[in-house]
GROMACS .gro file of C-alpha atoms in nm:
model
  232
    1UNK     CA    1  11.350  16.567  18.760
    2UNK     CA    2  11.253  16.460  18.395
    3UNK     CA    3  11.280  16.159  18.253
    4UNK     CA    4  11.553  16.119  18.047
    5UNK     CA    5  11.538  16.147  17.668
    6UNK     CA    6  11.599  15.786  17.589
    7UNK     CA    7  11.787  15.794  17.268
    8UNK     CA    8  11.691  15.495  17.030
    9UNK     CA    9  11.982  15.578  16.833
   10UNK     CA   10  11.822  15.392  16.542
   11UNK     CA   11  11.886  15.559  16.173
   12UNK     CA   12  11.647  15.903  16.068
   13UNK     CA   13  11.680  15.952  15.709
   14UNK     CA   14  11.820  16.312  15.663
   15UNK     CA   15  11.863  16.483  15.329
   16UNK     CA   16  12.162  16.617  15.146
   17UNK     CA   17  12.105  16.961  15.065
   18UNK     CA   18  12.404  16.928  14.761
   19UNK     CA   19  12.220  16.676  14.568
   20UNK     CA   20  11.866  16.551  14.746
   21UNK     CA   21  11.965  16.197  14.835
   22UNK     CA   22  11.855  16.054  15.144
   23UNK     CA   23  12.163  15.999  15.382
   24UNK     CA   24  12.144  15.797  15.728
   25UNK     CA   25  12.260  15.884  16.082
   26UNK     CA   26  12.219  15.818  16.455
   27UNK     CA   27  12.096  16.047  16.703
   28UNK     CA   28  12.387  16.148  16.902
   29UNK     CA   29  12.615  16.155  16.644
   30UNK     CA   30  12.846  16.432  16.591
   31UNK     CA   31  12.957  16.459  16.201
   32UNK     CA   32  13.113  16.746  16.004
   33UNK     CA   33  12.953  16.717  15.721
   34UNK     CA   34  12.757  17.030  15.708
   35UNK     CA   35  12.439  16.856  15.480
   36UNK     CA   36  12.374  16.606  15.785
   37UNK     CA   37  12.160  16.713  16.062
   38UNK     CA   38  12.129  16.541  16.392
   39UNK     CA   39  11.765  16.510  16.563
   40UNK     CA   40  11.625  16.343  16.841
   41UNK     CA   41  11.443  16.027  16.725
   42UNK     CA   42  11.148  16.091  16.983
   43UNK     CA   43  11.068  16.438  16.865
   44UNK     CA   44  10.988  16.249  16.536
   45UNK     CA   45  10.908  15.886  16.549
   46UNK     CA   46  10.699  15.683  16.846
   47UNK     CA   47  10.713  15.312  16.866
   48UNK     CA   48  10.407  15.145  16.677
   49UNK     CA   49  10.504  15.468  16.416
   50UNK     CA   50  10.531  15.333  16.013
   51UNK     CA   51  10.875  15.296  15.906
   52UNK     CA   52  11.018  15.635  15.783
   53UNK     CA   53  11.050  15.553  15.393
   54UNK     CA   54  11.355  15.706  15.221
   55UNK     CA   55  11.307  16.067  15.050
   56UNK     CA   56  11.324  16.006  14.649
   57UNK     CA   57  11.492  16.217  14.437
   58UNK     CA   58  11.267  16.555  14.296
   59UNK     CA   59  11.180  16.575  13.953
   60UNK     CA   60  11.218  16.860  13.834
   61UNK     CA   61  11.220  17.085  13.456
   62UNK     CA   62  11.246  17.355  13.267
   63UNK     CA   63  10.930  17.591  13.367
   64UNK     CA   64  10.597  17.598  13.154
   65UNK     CA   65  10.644  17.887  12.924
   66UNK     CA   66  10.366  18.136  12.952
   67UNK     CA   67  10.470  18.373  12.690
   68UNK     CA   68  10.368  18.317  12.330
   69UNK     CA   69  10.520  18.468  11.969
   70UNK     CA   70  10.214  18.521  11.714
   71UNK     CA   71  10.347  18.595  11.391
   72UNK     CA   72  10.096  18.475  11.182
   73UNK     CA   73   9.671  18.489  11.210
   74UNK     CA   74   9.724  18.416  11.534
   75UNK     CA   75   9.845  18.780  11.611
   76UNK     CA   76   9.459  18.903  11.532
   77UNK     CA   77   9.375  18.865  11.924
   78UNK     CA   78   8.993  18.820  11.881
   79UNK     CA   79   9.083  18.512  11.687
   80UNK     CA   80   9.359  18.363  11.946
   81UNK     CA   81   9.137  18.455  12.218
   82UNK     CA   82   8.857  18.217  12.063
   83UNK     CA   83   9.121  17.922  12.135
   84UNK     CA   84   9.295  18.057  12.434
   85UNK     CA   85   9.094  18.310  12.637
   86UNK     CA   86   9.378  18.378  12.863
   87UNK     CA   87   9.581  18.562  12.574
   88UNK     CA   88   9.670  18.928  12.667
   89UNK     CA   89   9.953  19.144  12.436
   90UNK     CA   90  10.241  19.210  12.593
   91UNK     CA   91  10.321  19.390  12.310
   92UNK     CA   92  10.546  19.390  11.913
   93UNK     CA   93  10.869  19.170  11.936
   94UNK     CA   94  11.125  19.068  11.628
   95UNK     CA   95  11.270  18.730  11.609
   96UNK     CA   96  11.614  18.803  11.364
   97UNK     CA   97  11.737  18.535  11.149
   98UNK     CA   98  11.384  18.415  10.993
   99UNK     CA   99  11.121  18.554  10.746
  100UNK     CA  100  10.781  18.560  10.709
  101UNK     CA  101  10.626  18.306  10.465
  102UNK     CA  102  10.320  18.175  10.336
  103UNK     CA  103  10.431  17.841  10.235
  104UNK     CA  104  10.336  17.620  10.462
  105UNK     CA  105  10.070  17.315  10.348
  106UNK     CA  106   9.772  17.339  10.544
  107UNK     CA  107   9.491  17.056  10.557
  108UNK     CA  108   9.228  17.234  10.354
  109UNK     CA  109   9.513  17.288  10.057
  110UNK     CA  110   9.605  17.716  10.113
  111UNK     CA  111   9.901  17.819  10.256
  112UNK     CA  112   9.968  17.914  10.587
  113UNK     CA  113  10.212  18.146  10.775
  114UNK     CA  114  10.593  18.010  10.860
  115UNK     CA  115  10.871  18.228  11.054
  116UNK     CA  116  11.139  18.016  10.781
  117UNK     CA  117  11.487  18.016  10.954
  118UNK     CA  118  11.759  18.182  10.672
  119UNK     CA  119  12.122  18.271  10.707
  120UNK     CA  120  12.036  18.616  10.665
  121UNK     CA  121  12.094  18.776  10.975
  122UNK     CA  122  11.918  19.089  10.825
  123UNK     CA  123  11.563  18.920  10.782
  124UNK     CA  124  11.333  18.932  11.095
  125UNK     CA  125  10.977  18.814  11.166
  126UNK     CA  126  10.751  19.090  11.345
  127UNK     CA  127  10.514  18.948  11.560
  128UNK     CA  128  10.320  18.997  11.886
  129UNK     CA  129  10.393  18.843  12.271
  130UNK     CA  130  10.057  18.707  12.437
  131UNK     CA  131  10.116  18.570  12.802
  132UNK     CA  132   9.889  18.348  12.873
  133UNK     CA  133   9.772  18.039  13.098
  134UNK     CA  134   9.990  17.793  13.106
  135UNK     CA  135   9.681  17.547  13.201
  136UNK     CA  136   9.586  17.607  12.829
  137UNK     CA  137   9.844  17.485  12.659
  138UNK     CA  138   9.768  17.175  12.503
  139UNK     CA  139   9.468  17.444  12.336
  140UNK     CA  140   9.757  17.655  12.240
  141UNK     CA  141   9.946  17.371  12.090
  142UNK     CA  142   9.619  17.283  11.883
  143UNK     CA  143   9.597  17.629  11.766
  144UNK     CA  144   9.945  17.652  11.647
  145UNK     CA  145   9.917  17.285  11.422
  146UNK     CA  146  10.158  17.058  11.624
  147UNK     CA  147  10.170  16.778  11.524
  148UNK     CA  148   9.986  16.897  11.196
  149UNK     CA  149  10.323  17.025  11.058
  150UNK     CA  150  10.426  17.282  11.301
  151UNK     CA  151  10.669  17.206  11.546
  152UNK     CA  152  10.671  17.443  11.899
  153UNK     CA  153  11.024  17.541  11.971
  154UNK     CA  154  11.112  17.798  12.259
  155UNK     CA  155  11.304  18.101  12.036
  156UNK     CA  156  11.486  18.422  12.167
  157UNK     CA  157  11.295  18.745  12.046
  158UNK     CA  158  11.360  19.114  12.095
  159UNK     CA  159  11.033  19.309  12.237
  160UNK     CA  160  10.966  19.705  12.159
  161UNK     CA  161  11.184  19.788  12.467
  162UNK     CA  162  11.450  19.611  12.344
  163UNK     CA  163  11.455  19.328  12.581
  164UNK     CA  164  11.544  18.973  12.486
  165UNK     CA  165  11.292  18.757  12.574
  166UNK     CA  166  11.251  18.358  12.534
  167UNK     CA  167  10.924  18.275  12.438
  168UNK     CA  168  10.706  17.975  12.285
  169UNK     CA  169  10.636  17.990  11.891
  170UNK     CA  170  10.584  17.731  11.589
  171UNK     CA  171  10.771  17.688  11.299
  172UNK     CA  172  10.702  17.474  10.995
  173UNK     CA  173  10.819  17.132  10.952
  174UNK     CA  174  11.036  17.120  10.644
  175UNK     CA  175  10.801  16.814  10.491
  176UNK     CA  176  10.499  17.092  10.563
  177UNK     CA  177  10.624  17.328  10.334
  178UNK     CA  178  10.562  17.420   9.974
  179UNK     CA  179  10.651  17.744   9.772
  180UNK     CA  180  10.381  17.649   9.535
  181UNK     CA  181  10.093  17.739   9.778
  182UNK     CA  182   9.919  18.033   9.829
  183UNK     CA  183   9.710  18.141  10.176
  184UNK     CA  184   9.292  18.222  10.126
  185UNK     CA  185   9.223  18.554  10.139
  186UNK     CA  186   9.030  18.576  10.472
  187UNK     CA  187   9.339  18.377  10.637
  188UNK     CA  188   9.542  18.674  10.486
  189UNK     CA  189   9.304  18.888  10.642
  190UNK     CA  190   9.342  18.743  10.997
  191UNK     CA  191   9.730  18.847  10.964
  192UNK     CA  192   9.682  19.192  10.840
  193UNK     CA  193   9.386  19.234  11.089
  194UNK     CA  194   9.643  19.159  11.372
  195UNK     CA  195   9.971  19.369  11.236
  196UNK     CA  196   9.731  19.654  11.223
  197UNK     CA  197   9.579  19.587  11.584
  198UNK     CA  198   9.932  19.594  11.721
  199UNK     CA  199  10.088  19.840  11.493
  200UNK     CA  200  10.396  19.631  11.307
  201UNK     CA  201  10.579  19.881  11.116
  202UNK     CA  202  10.373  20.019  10.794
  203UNK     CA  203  10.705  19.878  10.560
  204UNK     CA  204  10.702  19.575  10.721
  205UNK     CA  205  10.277  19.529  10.672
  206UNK     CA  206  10.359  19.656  10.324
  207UNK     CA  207  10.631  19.442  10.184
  208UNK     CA  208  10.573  19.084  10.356
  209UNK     CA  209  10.190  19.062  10.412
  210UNK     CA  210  10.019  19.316  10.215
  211UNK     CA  211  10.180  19.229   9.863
  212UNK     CA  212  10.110  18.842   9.944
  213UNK     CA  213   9.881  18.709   9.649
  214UNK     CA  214   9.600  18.487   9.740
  215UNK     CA  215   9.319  18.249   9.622
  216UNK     CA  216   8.983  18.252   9.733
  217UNK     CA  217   8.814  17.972   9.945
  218UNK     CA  218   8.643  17.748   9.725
  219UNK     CA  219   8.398  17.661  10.112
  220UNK     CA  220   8.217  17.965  10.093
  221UNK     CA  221   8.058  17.905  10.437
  222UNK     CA  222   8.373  17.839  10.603
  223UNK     CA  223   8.552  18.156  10.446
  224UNK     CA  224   8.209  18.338  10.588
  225UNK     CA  225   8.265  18.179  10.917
  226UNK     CA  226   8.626  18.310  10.921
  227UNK     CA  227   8.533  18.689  10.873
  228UNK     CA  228   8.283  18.682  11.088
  229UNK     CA  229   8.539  18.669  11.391
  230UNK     CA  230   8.554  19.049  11.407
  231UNK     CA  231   8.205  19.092  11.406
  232UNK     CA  232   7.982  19.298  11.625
   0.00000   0.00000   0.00000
């Protein structure tokens, strides 16, 4: 005949499926409370065993995005790839309610691109979705200026198949911008290199980058450097 079970009947830390926190019982215990579970203390615990801690609560968030807006330079994938190399298009997306602007300051004195929030439910940003890694994110963050005023903010966009889709973008600070500036050409470049990679509509390309005046880098060797991103 076995032995018998020998019940300690000392407390086993069981957890509440409805909200995580550790609850106590004793073996043997009947209960209707459907979250508690009763277990034999010997099919978990032997004497000399460490006391059983109590669970903690899980931390837990939102999930890392992994989809990215490009509206700007950044849409030129040869030149994102160079700071993310996980970047693949997904494909052309519009994010309503904002319009494309040169105007904000960047560190070497040109303007650079801004998806400006107006009140004008007509005006829309065209721009590309890139998934990508989220394990390169702080890279991502680097290449879109936070902290250098742009600020990442998750935004709602509407992709070629006419799917909503929350993705990761950056939008000017409001001390970042002025209307005074004007982008360098190869920066200008960049943008139209990447609306014409993706194929943004022609009116689009024509009427908010194409027309966009510009100055010319006065750091010849970095405005050299820039171009030579879609080289052989």
């Amino acid at each position: 005949m076995n032995a018998p079970l020998g019940w300690a009947g000392r407390p086993v830390p069981i957890l509440n499926a409805e909200n995580g926190r550790p609850l106590i019982t004793r073996e043997g215990m009947e209960t209707h409370d459907h979250s508690i579970m009763t277990v034999p203390l010997r099919a978990i615990r032997k004497p000399g065993d460490p006391a059983v801690e109590a669970l903690q609560d899980a931390e837990t968030g939102p999930p890392e995005p992994t989809e990215y807006f490009a509206y700007g330079s950044n849409m030129a994938t040869a030149r994102l790839r160079q700071r993310i190399p996980s970047a693949k298009p997904l494909g052309v997306a519009t994010l309503s309610g904002h319009e494309l602007r040169f105007h904000k300051r960047s560190k070497d004195g040109s303007g650079k691109c801004n998806a400006f929030a107006t009140d004008d439910t007509e005006s829309a940003v065209v721009g590309v979705i890139f998934c990508f890694d989220p394990s390169e994110r702080r890279e991502l963050d680097a290449a879109g200026g936070t902290g250098k005023g742009y600020d990442a903010a998750m935004v709602t966009v509407v992709n070629d198949k006419g799917r909503r889709r929350k993705v990761l973008t950056y939008i000017a600070s409001n001390d970042a911008i002025d209307e005074s500036l004007r982008p360098y050409s190869w920066y200008k470049d960049h943008v139209l290199a990447g609306a014409q990679e993706h194929g943004l509509p022609q009116d689009y390309l024509d009427e908010h980058i194409a027309m966009v005046e510009t100055v010319e880098d006065p750091d010849v060797a970095r405005a050299s450097k820039e171009r030579a991103t879609y080289s052989a």
